[in-house]
C-alpha cells in the first residue's frame, strides 16, 4: 500500500487515502480495546464488585466503596496522560500507543483472574485497586496518541471527523464489554458471581493481541517526524514542562471544555446503570442491553457532531452540546426516576448518546488545535485526562451520596450536572476556534490561541 505523502490544494500535508483508512481503523480499534477494559470495570463496579470484593458491608456503603475503586482509575489517568504525553512528544505517537494497549490488556486480564475477598481476605481489594491504577495509567496515554495520529494525518476539511474516531472507539468498546457482561448475567446468580463476570476480563488478552498487531502496521505522524528532526527540537527534553510554562491558558481550556462530556459518561454510563439495578425495577440483563443500544446511538451522534464541526467549527457545536446538557439535566433525571424500560432508554439516549455525542465528538480536534506539535500529545492527553478525573472519576460516587442526601430524589444530581456543564460552556465562550487553520499553521510563533486571534484581527483590519 502506498505511503507517498499527498499534497492538498492549500499546500498542507495529509496522508494518502489508503494510509488514512488504516490510521482511522487503528485509532478506532485501539481505543475500543482500551475502553472495553476501562468501562467494563466501571459497569462491573456497579453490579458485581460490591458483592465479590466488598461483601458483608451495608449495601449502600458497599456500592460507594466499589465506585471508590472506580475513581482510582480516573485519578491515575492524568498521571498516564502526563507520562505518556511527555514520552509521545519525545519518541513518537506509535511507540506509546503499542505500550498503552499492552499495559491495559495485562491489567484487565489479571482482574479477571483475581481471587475474592473470601479467598484471600483484604489482599483482594488491595490487588483490585492496584490493577485499576495500572488501567488508569494506560488509558491516560491512549486517547491522546490515537486521536493525534488521525488528527495530524487528515485533511483540514475533515479533521474533526478524523479525530473523532478515537472517541468513537470508547462507546464501541463499551458496547462490546457491556454485551459480554450482559450475556454472563443470564447465568444463575451464583455462577455469575463465581466465574461469569470474569470471562469478559480474561478475553482482554485476545483483544490486546489484535490491537497490537494493527498498530504495528501504522506509520508515525509526518508532522511529528519533521518537528523532531529539527536541531532545536532535539535539545528540548521536557515537553511537559514547556506545556505548563508556555501554554497554561490552552491547557486550562482543554480541561474545562472536556468536563461536561465526561460528566455525561460518569453519570449515564456508570452511575445510572447502578441506580436502575439497585432500584430493582429493571433486570441487570435488560439494563446492560439498553446501555449497549445507547452506545450505538452515541457513535451515531459523535459522527453527526464531528461532521458538523468540520462545517460550522468545533466551538459552535460544543457550545450547543453544553447548552443541551444544561437543558436536559432535570428531564433526564425525571426519566430515570420513572423506573420503566422506555423511560430508561430515553434517558440513556438523551443523557448519554446525545449529550456526550455533542460535547465530546468535536472535542479531540478542538483540543488538538489548541497546541503546537511539540507539546500536542502532552497538552491533549493531560487536558483530556484531567477532565475525565474531575468530570467522571468521582461522579458515580458523588451522585450516589447526593441521592441519599436528597432523600431519594435526583434533583441534586441534576444540579451537579448543570454546574459542570456551565463550567465547560464558560471555557468555550472564552476560547477561539482554530478549525480553519492548516496543521502547519498550528506551529510556530502563532501557536498560542491568543496570538492567532491577534494575527487574525490584524489581517482583518489590513
Short mmCIF file of C-alpha atoms in Angstrom, two decimals:
data_model
loop_
_atom_site.label_atom_id
_atom_site.label_comp_id
_atom_site.label_asym_id
_atom_site.label_seq_id
_atom_site.Cartn_x
_atom_site.Cartn_y
_atom_site.Cartn_z
CA UNK A 1 0.00 0.00 0.00
CA UNK A 2 1.37 3.38 -0.96
CA UNK A 3 2.81 5.62 1.71
CA UNK A 4 3.58 8.55 -0.57
CA UNK A 5 2.62 11.84 1.11
CA UNK A 6 -0.22 13.72 -0.55
CA UNK A 7 -0.46 17.46 -1.00
CA UNK A 8 -3.69 19.33 -0.51
CA UNK A 9 -4.54 22.29 -2.72
CA UNK A 10 -3.56 24.60 0.11
CA UNK A 11 -0.12 23.01 0.30
CA UNK A 12 -0.88 21.26 3.58
CA UNK A 13 0.18 17.65 4.07
CA UNK A 14 -2.28 14.79 4.50
CA UNK A 15 -1.90 11.01 4.31
CA UNK A 16 -2.90 9.00 1.23
CA UNK A 17 -6.43 7.53 1.26
CA UNK A 18 -5.10 4.03 1.89
CA UNK A 19 -2.88 5.11 4.76
CA UNK A 20 -5.68 7.21 6.20
CA UNK A 21 -8.08 4.26 6.29
CA UNK A 22 -5.50 2.20 8.17
CA UNK A 23 -4.80 5.07 10.59
CA UNK A 24 -8.50 5.61 11.31
CA UNK A 25 -9.09 1.89 11.87
CA UNK A 26 -6.11 1.70 14.21
CA UNK A 27 -7.31 4.77 16.12
CA UNK A 28 -10.81 3.32 16.46
CA UNK A 29 -9.82 -0.26 17.32
CA UNK A 30 -7.07 0.57 19.80
CA UNK A 31 -9.27 2.98 21.72
CA UNK A 32 -12.15 0.49 21.60
CA UNK A 33 -9.96 -2.16 23.24
CA UNK A 34 -8.74 0.28 25.89
CA UNK A 35 -12.25 1.42 26.76
CA UNK A 36 -13.66 -2.09 26.57
CA UNK A 37 -11.42 -2.82 29.53
CA UNK A 38 -11.81 0.51 31.32
CA UNK A 39 -15.63 0.81 31.07
CA UNK A 40 -16.09 -2.91 31.68
CA UNK A 41 -14.62 -2.24 35.10
CA UNK A 42 -16.99 0.70 35.60
CA UNK A 43 -20.01 -1.48 34.83
CA UNK A 44 -18.78 -4.34 37.00
CA UNK A 45 -18.13 -1.90 39.86
CA UNK A 46 -21.82 -1.01 39.80
CA UNK A 47 -23.28 -4.53 39.82
CA UNK A 48 -20.57 -7.05 40.79
CA UNK A 49 -17.61 -5.82 42.82
CA UNK A 50 -19.72 -4.69 45.77
CA UNK A 51 -20.79 -8.33 46.18
CA UNK A 52 -17.45 -10.00 45.39
CA UNK A 53 -14.80 -7.76 46.92
CA UNK A 54 -16.83 -5.78 49.48
CA UNK A 55 -19.31 -8.38 50.70
CA UNK A 56 -20.51 -8.04 54.30
CA UNK A 57 -20.82 -4.24 54.17
CA UNK A 58 -24.06 -2.29 54.27
CA UNK A 59 -25.33 -2.36 50.63
CA UNK A 60 -25.24 1.44 50.20
CA UNK A 61 -21.75 1.65 51.68
CA UNK A 62 -20.54 -1.27 49.56
CA UNK A 63 -21.62 0.39 46.33
CA UNK A 64 -19.99 3.68 47.34
CA UNK A 65 -16.72 1.88 48.18
CA UNK A 66 -16.93 -0.07 44.92
CA UNK A 67 -17.32 3.19 43.00
CA UNK A 68 -14.37 4.47 45.03
CA UNK A 69 -12.15 1.84 43.39
CA UNK A 70 -13.54 3.03 40.06
CA UNK A 71 -12.39 6.55 40.94
CA UNK A 72 -8.82 5.27 41.46
CA UNK A 73 -8.55 4.58 37.74
CA UNK A 74 -9.73 8.09 36.93
CA UNK A 75 -7.26 9.59 39.42
CA UNK A 76 -4.46 7.71 37.66
CA UNK A 77 -5.49 8.89 34.20
CA UNK A 78 -3.82 12.34 34.43
CA UNK A 79 -0.64 10.58 35.58
CA UNK A 80 -0.80 8.42 32.47
CA UNK A 81 -1.55 11.48 30.37
CA UNK A 82 1.46 13.30 31.81
CA UNK A 83 3.83 10.32 31.48
CA UNK A 84 2.82 9.04 28.06
CA UNK A 85 2.07 12.51 26.70
CA UNK A 86 5.61 13.58 27.60
CA UNK A 87 7.08 10.45 26.03
CA UNK A 88 4.83 10.72 22.99
CA UNK A 89 6.14 14.23 22.29
CA UNK A 90 9.70 12.87 22.55
CA UNK A 91 9.70 9.45 20.87
CA UNK A 92 6.50 9.48 18.81
CA UNK A 93 2.85 8.54 18.87
CA UNK A 94 3.05 4.97 17.53
CA UNK A 95 5.50 3.57 20.10
CA UNK A 96 3.47 4.86 23.02
CA UNK A 97 0.20 3.50 21.65
CA UNK A 98 1.58 -0.04 21.50
CA UNK A 99 2.74 0.27 25.11
CA UNK A 100 -0.62 1.53 26.42
CA UNK A 101 -2.61 -1.32 24.84
CA UNK A 102 -0.19 -3.91 26.23
CA UNK A 103 -0.36 -2.42 29.71
CA UNK A 104 -4.17 -2.25 29.70
CA UNK A 105 -4.60 -5.79 28.40
CA UNK A 106 -2.38 -7.31 31.06
CA UNK A 107 -4.07 -5.40 33.90
CA UNK A 108 -7.59 -6.31 32.75
CA UNK A 109 -6.78 -9.99 32.28
CA UNK A 110 -5.35 -10.15 35.80
CA UNK A 111 -8.54 -8.55 37.21
CA UNK A 112 -10.48 -11.44 35.69
CA UNK A 113 -8.20 -13.91 37.48
CA UNK A 114 -8.22 -12.12 40.85
CA UNK A 115 -9.26 -14.17 43.94
CA UNK A 116 -12.17 -12.85 46.01
CA UNK A 117 -12.08 -11.33 49.50
CA UNK A 118 -13.48 -14.60 50.84
CA UNK A 119 -10.44 -16.43 49.45
CA UNK A 120 -7.52 -14.09 50.27
CA UNK A 121 -9.03 -11.51 52.58
CA UNK A 122 -8.01 -7.86 52.41
CA UNK A 123 -5.44 -8.59 49.68
CA UNK A 124 -8.27 -8.96 47.16
CA UNK A 125 -9.43 -5.30 47.26
CA UNK A 126 -5.80 -4.14 47.55
CA UNK A 127 -4.86 -6.01 44.36
CA UNK A 128 -8.05 -4.81 42.67
CA UNK A 129 -7.18 -1.19 43.39
CA UNK A 130 -3.58 -1.73 42.22
CA UNK A 131 -4.69 -3.18 38.90
CA UNK A 132 -7.25 -0.41 38.49
CA UNK A 133 -4.38 2.05 38.98
CA UNK A 134 -2.49 0.44 36.08
CA UNK A 135 -5.65 0.58 33.96
CA UNK A 136 -5.92 4.28 34.62
CA UNK A 137 -2.30 4.98 33.72
CA UNK A 138 -2.65 3.00 30.48
CA UNK A 139 -5.86 4.67 29.31
CA UNK A 140 -4.37 8.04 30.28
CA UNK A 141 -1.87 7.77 27.44
CA UNK A 142 -4.13 6.08 24.91
CA UNK A 143 -6.69 8.60 23.74
CA UNK A 144 -4.29 11.47 23.01
CA UNK A 145 -1.99 9.39 20.81
CA UNK A 146 -4.80 7.59 18.97
CA UNK A 147 -6.57 10.86 18.30
CA UNK A 148 -3.40 12.64 17.15
CA UNK A 149 -2.38 10.01 14.59
CA UNK A 150 -5.72 10.64 12.85
CA UNK A 151 -5.73 14.38 13.54
CA UNK A 152 -2.20 15.06 12.26
CA UNK A 153 -2.63 13.00 9.07
CA UNK A 154 -6.07 14.17 7.93
CA UNK A 155 -7.21 16.92 5.59
CA UNK A 156 -8.11 20.20 7.27
CA UNK A 157 -11.64 19.89 5.87
CA UNK A 158 -12.24 16.55 7.63
CA UNK A 159 -10.03 16.92 10.71
CA UNK A 160 -12.94 16.95 13.15
CA UNK A 161 -14.36 13.70 11.77
CA UNK A 162 -10.94 12.01 11.66
CA UNK A 163 -10.10 12.96 15.25
CA UNK A 164 -13.47 11.65 16.44
CA UNK A 165 -12.54 8.05 15.55
CA UNK A 166 -10.60 7.82 18.79
CA UNK A 167 -13.69 8.99 20.66
CA UNK A 168 -15.95 6.60 18.73
CA UNK A 169 -13.78 3.77 19.98
CA UNK A 170 -14.91 4.46 23.55
CA UNK A 171 -18.63 3.70 23.06
CA UNK A 172 -17.73 0.84 20.69
CA UNK A 173 -15.59 -0.75 23.40
CA UNK A 174 -18.35 -0.04 25.88
CA UNK A 175 -20.89 -1.83 23.67
CA UNK A 176 -18.77 -4.97 23.36
CA UNK A 177 -17.86 -5.04 27.06
CA UNK A 178 -21.44 -4.37 28.16
CA UNK A 179 -22.89 -7.07 25.89
CA UNK A 180 -20.29 -9.55 27.12
CA UNK A 181 -21.18 -8.82 30.73
CA UNK A 182 -24.89 -8.87 29.83
CA UNK A 183 -24.52 -12.35 28.33
CA UNK A 184 -22.87 -13.52 31.54
CA UNK A 185 -25.75 -12.16 33.67
CA UNK A 186 -28.05 -14.75 32.08
CA UNK A 187 -26.23 -17.35 34.18
CA UNK A 188 -27.66 -18.26 37.58
CA UNK A 189 -26.65 -15.64 40.18
CA UNK A 190 -24.23 -17.98 41.92
CA UNK A 191 -22.35 -18.85 38.73
CA UNK A 192 -22.31 -15.24 37.57
CA UNK A 193 -20.73 -14.05 40.82
CA UNK A 194 -18.36 -17.01 40.97
CA UNK A 195 -16.93 -17.00 37.44
CA UNK A 196 -19.29 -15.47 34.87
CA UNK A 197 -18.22 -11.85 35.39
CA UNK A 198 -14.58 -12.88 34.90
CA UNK A 199 -14.94 -14.05 31.30
CA UNK A 200 -15.10 -10.57 29.66
CA UNK A 201 -11.97 -9.51 31.57
CA UNK A 202 -9.95 -12.58 30.57
CA UNK A 203 -10.90 -12.09 26.91
CA UNK A 204 -8.99 -8.79 27.08
CA UNK A 205 -5.85 -10.78 26.24
CA UNK A 206 -7.22 -11.65 22.79
CA UNK A 207 -8.33 -8.10 22.04
CA UNK A 208 -4.96 -6.79 23.21
CA UNK A 209 -3.10 -9.02 20.73
CA UNK A 210 -5.34 -7.87 17.87
CA UNK A 211 -4.86 -4.17 18.67
CA UNK A 212 -1.07 -4.53 18.88
CA UNK A 213 -0.97 -6.32 15.51
CA UNK A 214 -2.94 -3.49 13.84
CA UNK A 215 -0.89 -0.73 15.42
CA UNK A 216 2.40 -2.27 14.36
CA UNK A 217 1.34 -1.58 10.74
CA UNK A 218 0.63 2.14 11.22
CA UNK A 219 3.21 4.80 10.26
CA UNK A 220 4.29 7.65 12.51
CA UNK A 221 2.79 11.12 12.03
CA UNK A 222 4.81 13.08 9.42
CA UNK A 223 4.35 16.44 11.13
CA UNK A 224 5.82 14.93 14.33
CA UNK A 225 8.79 13.49 12.43
CA UNK A 226 9.50 16.88 10.87
CA UNK A 227 9.38 18.67 14.22
CA UNK A 228 11.55 16.08 15.98
CA UNK A 229 14.16 16.22 13.19
CA UNK A 230 14.87 19.90 13.82
CA UNK A 231 18.02 20.58 15.81
CA UNK A 232 16.31 22.83 18.32
CA UNK A 233 13.66 20.17 18.98
CA UNK A 234 16.34 17.58 19.75
CA UNK A 235 17.68 19.78 22.54
CA UNK A 236 14.24 20.07 24.13
CA UNK A 237 13.89 17.21 26.60
CA UNK A 238 10.92 18.26 28.77
CA UNK A 239 7.87 18.88 26.57
CA UNK A 240 5.52 18.63 29.58
CA UNK A 241 7.37 21.48 31.28
CA UNK A 242 7.13 23.53 28.09
CA UNK A 243 3.39 22.89 28.07
CA UNK A 244 2.84 24.27 31.57
CA UNK A 245 5.25 27.15 31.04
CA UNK A 246 4.12 28.39 27.60
CA UNK A 247 0.55 27.13 27.14
CA UNK A 248 -1.24 27.31 30.52
CA UNK A 249 -4.36 29.01 29.14
CA UNK A 250 -4.76 26.42 26.38
CA UNK A 251 -4.37 23.63 28.93
CA UNK A 252 -6.99 25.19 31.20
CA UNK A 253 -9.42 25.46 28.29
CA UNK A 254 -8.73 21.83 27.34
CA UNK A 255 -9.59 20.70 30.87
CA UNK A 256 -12.66 22.85 31.40
CA UNK A 257 -14.20 22.25 27.97
CA UNK A 258 -13.98 18.48 28.47
CA UNK A 259 -15.81 18.36 31.81
CA UNK A 260 -19.37 18.12 30.52
CA UNK A 261 -18.72 15.20 28.17
CA UNK A 262 -17.01 13.30 30.96
CA UNK A 263 -19.84 14.15 33.35
CA UNK A 264 -22.31 12.57 30.90
CA UNK A 265 -20.16 9.43 30.79
CA UNK A 266 -19.77 9.19 34.56
CA UNK A 267 -23.45 9.82 35.27
CA UNK A 268 -25.23 7.99 32.48
CA UNK A 269 -22.56 5.44 31.58
CA UNK A 270 -21.85 4.20 35.10
CA UNK A 271 -24.00 5.67 37.88
CA UNK A 272 -27.36 5.42 36.02
CA UNK A 273 -26.73 1.72 35.34
CA UNK A 274 -26.14 1.03 39.01
CA UNK A 275 -29.12 3.19 40.01
CA UNK A 276 -31.50 1.31 37.71
CA UNK A 277 -30.29 -2.07 39.00
CA UNK A 278 -30.36 -1.02 42.66
CA UNK A 279 -33.98 0.18 42.30
CA UNK A 280 -34.82 -3.42 41.30
CA UNK A 281 -37.28 -2.14 38.67
CA UNK A 282 -35.26 -3.37 35.69
CA UNK A 283 -33.27 -6.62 35.45
CA UNK A 284 -29.48 -6.48 35.15
CA UNK A 285 -29.51 -8.02 31.67
CA UNK A 286 -32.14 -5.55 30.44
CA UNK A 287 -30.24 -2.55 31.81
CA UNK A 288 -26.97 -3.67 30.24
CA UNK A 289 -28.60 -4.34 26.86
CA UNK A 290 -30.19 -0.90 26.89
CA UNK A 291 -26.83 0.67 27.73
CA UNK A 292 -25.25 -1.16 24.78
CA UNK A 293 -28.00 0.15 22.50
CA UNK A 294 -27.28 3.62 23.85
CA UNK A 295 -23.64 3.10 22.88
CA UNK A 296 -24.65 2.58 19.25
CA UNK A 297 -26.64 5.81 19.35
CA UNK A 298 -23.63 7.58 20.92
CA UNK A 299 -21.43 6.61 17.96
CA UNK A 300 -24.04 7.99 15.56
CA UNK A 301 -24.22 11.27 17.49
CA UNK A 302 -20.41 11.56 17.58
CA UNK A 303 -20.33 11.19 13.79
CA UNK A 304 -23.06 13.81 13.34
CA UNK A 305 -21.43 16.28 15.75
CA UNK A 306 -17.89 15.86 14.40
CA UNK A 307 -19.02 16.27 10.79
CA UNK A 308 -20.96 19.38 11.77
CA UNK A 309 -17.80 20.71 13.42
CA UNK A 310 -15.98 20.43 10.08
CA UNK A 311 -18.68 22.63 8.53
CA UNK A 312 -19.55 25.04 11.35
CA UNK A 313 -16.42 24.97 13.55
CA UNK A 314 -15.73 22.96 16.73
CA UNK A 315 -16.63 25.74 19.14
CA UNK A 316 -20.19 26.28 17.89
CA UNK A 317 -21.06 22.59 18.04
CA UNK A 318 -19.54 22.16 21.52
CA UNK A 319 -21.39 25.22 22.82
CA UNK A 320 -24.68 23.80 21.51
CA UNK A 321 -23.93 20.47 23.19
CA UNK A 322 -23.28 22.10 26.56
CA UNK A 323 -26.44 24.18 26.41
CA UNK A 324 -28.30 20.98 25.57
CA UNK A 325 -26.80 19.25 28.61
CA UNK A 326 -27.98 22.02 30.93
CA UNK A 327 -31.49 21.97 29.44
CA UNK A 328 -31.80 18.17 29.61
CA UNK A 329 -30.37 17.57 33.11
CA UNK A 330 -33.66 17.67 35.03
CA UNK A 331 -35.75 15.89 32.35
CA UNK A 332 -33.20 13.05 32.17
CA UNK A 333 -33.24 12.61 35.96
CA UNK A 334 -37.06 12.59 35.87
CA UNK A 335 -36.97 9.82 33.26
CA UNK A 336 -34.58 7.76 35.40
CA UNK A 337 -36.92 8.15 38.37
CA UNK A 338 -39.86 6.66 36.43
CA UNK A 339 -38.33 3.19 36.53
CA UNK A 340 -39.76 1.94 33.23
CA UNK A 341 -37.87 0.39 30.32
CA UNK A 342 -38.95 3.08 27.83
CA UNK A 343 -38.11 5.91 30.23
CA UNK A 344 -34.68 4.44 30.98
CA UNK A 345 -33.91 4.01 27.27
CA UNK A 346 -34.95 7.60 26.56
CA UNK A 347 -32.81 8.83 29.47
CA UNK A 348 -29.79 6.99 28.06
CA UNK A 349 -30.43 8.30 24.55
CA UNK A 350 -30.74 11.92 25.69
CA UNK A 351 -28.29 11.99 28.60
CA UNK A 352 -25.56 9.72 27.24
CA UNK A 353 -25.86 9.44 23.45
CA UNK A 354 -26.96 12.96 22.54
CA UNK A 355 -25.22 14.99 25.23
CA UNK A 356 -21.96 13.06 25.10
CA UNK A 357 -22.00 12.97 21.31
CA UNK A 358 -22.24 16.74 21.00
CA UNK A 359 -20.00 17.64 23.96
CA UNK A 360 -17.31 15.10 23.07
CA UNK A 361 -17.46 14.35 19.33
CA UNK A 362 -15.64 17.54 18.19
CA UNK A 363 -13.54 17.74 21.38
CA UNK A 364 -10.50 15.87 20.02
CA UNK A 365 -9.96 18.21 17.09
CA UNK A 366 -10.78 21.23 19.26
CA UNK A 367 -8.04 20.48 21.81
CA UNK A 368 -5.62 19.29 19.12
CA UNK A 369 -5.90 22.73 17.54
CA UNK A 370 -5.07 24.42 20.85
CA UNK A 371 -1.44 23.18 20.92
CA UNK A 372 1.61 23.13 18.61
CA UNK A 373 3.02 19.74 17.52
CA UNK A 374 5.92 19.89 20.00
CA UNK A 375 3.59 19.62 23.02
CA UNK A 376 0.35 18.42 21.38
CA UNK A 377 0.46 14.89 22.85
CA UNK A 378 1.11 16.27 26.34
CA UNK A 379 -1.48 19.03 26.04
CA UNK A 380 -4.31 16.90 24.67
CA UNK A 381 -3.62 13.93 26.97
CA UNK A 382 -3.21 15.89 30.20
CA UNK A 383 -6.17 18.15 29.39
CA UNK A 384 -8.49 15.29 28.49
CA UNK A 385 -7.45 13.07 31.40
CA UNK A 386 -7.77 15.84 33.99
CA UNK A 387 -11.26 16.48 32.61
CA UNK A 388 -12.06 12.78 32.92
CA UNK A 389 -10.90 12.67 36.54
CA UNK A 390 -12.80 15.79 37.56
CA UNK A 391 -15.85 15.15 35.39
CA UNK A 392 -16.31 11.38 35.62
CA UNK A 393 -13.95 9.87 38.18
CA UNK A 394 -15.89 10.77 41.30
CA UNK A 395 -19.28 11.33 39.69
CA UNK A 396 -20.85 7.89 40.37
CA UNK A 397 -19.75 8.01 44.00
CA UNK A 398 -20.88 11.63 44.49
CA UNK A 399 -24.19 11.03 42.69
CA UNK A 400 -24.91 8.03 44.93
CA UNK A 401 -24.25 10.16 48.01
CA UNK A 402 -26.39 13.02 46.62
CA UNK A 403 -29.35 10.67 46.17
CA UNK A 404 -29.04 9.65 49.83
CA UNK A 405 -28.70 13.32 50.89
CA UNK A 406 -31.74 14.24 48.79
CA UNK A 407 -33.89 11.57 50.44
CA UNK A 408 -34.04 9.51 47.25
CA UNK A 409 -34.71 12.48 44.95
CA UNK A 410 -32.42 13.06 41.97
CA UNK A 411 -32.65 16.87 41.85
CA UNK A 412 -29.22 17.35 43.44
CA UNK A 413 -27.68 15.12 40.77
CA UNK A 414 -29.25 17.31 38.07
CA UNK A 415 -27.81 20.43 39.73
CA UNK A 416 -24.35 18.84 39.76
CA UNK A 417 -24.61 18.10 36.05
CA UNK A 418 -25.72 21.65 35.24
CA UNK A 419 -22.84 23.12 37.24
CA UNK A 420 -20.19 21.11 35.38
CA UNK A 421 -21.76 21.86 32.01
CA UNK A 422 -21.78 25.55 32.92
CA UNK A 423 -18.02 25.47 33.53
CA UNK A 424 -17.45 23.87 30.12
CA UNK A 425 -19.72 26.39 28.43
CA UNK A 426 -17.87 29.32 30.03
CA UNK A 427 -14.49 27.99 28.84
CA UNK A 428 -15.77 27.56 25.28
CA UNK A 429 -17.16 31.10 25.23
CA UNK A 430 -13.69 32.34 26.21
CA UNK A 431 -11.88 30.21 23.60
CA UNK A 432 -11.03 30.84 19.94
CA UNK A 433 -11.99 28.50 17.10
CA UNK A 434 -9.00 27.34 15.03
CA UNK A 435 -10.83 24.86 12.80
CA UNK A 436 -9.79 26.73 9.65
CA UNK A 437 -6.02 26.50 10.20
CA UNK A 438 -3.79 24.03 8.35
CA UNK A 439 -1.76 21.69 10.56
CA UNK A 440 1.42 23.66 9.81
CA UNK A 441 -0.23 26.91 10.91
CA UNK A 442 -0.77 25.49 14.40
CA UNK A 443 3.02 25.56 14.95
CA UNK A 444 5.50 28.40 15.17
CA UNK A 445 5.11 31.90 16.63
CA UNK A 446 1.32 31.83 16.22
CA UNK A 447 0.89 28.56 18.12
CA UNK A 448 -0.92 30.12 21.06
CA UNK A 449 -4.66 30.82 20.50
CA UNK A 450 -4.26 34.42 21.70
CA UNK A 451 -1.51 35.04 19.18
CA UNK A 452 -3.64 33.55 16.40
CA UNK A 453 -6.55 35.77 17.38
CA UNK A 454 -4.32 38.84 17.31
CA UNK A 455 -2.97 37.88 13.88
CA UNK A 456 -6.46 37.31 12.52
CA UNK A 457 -7.57 40.71 13.85
CA UNK A 458 -4.60 42.48 12.28
CA UNK A 459 -5.22 40.68 8.96
CA UNK A 460 -8.88 41.66 9.01
CA UNK A 461 -8.01 45.33 9.63
CA UNK A 462 -5.44 45.27 6.86
#
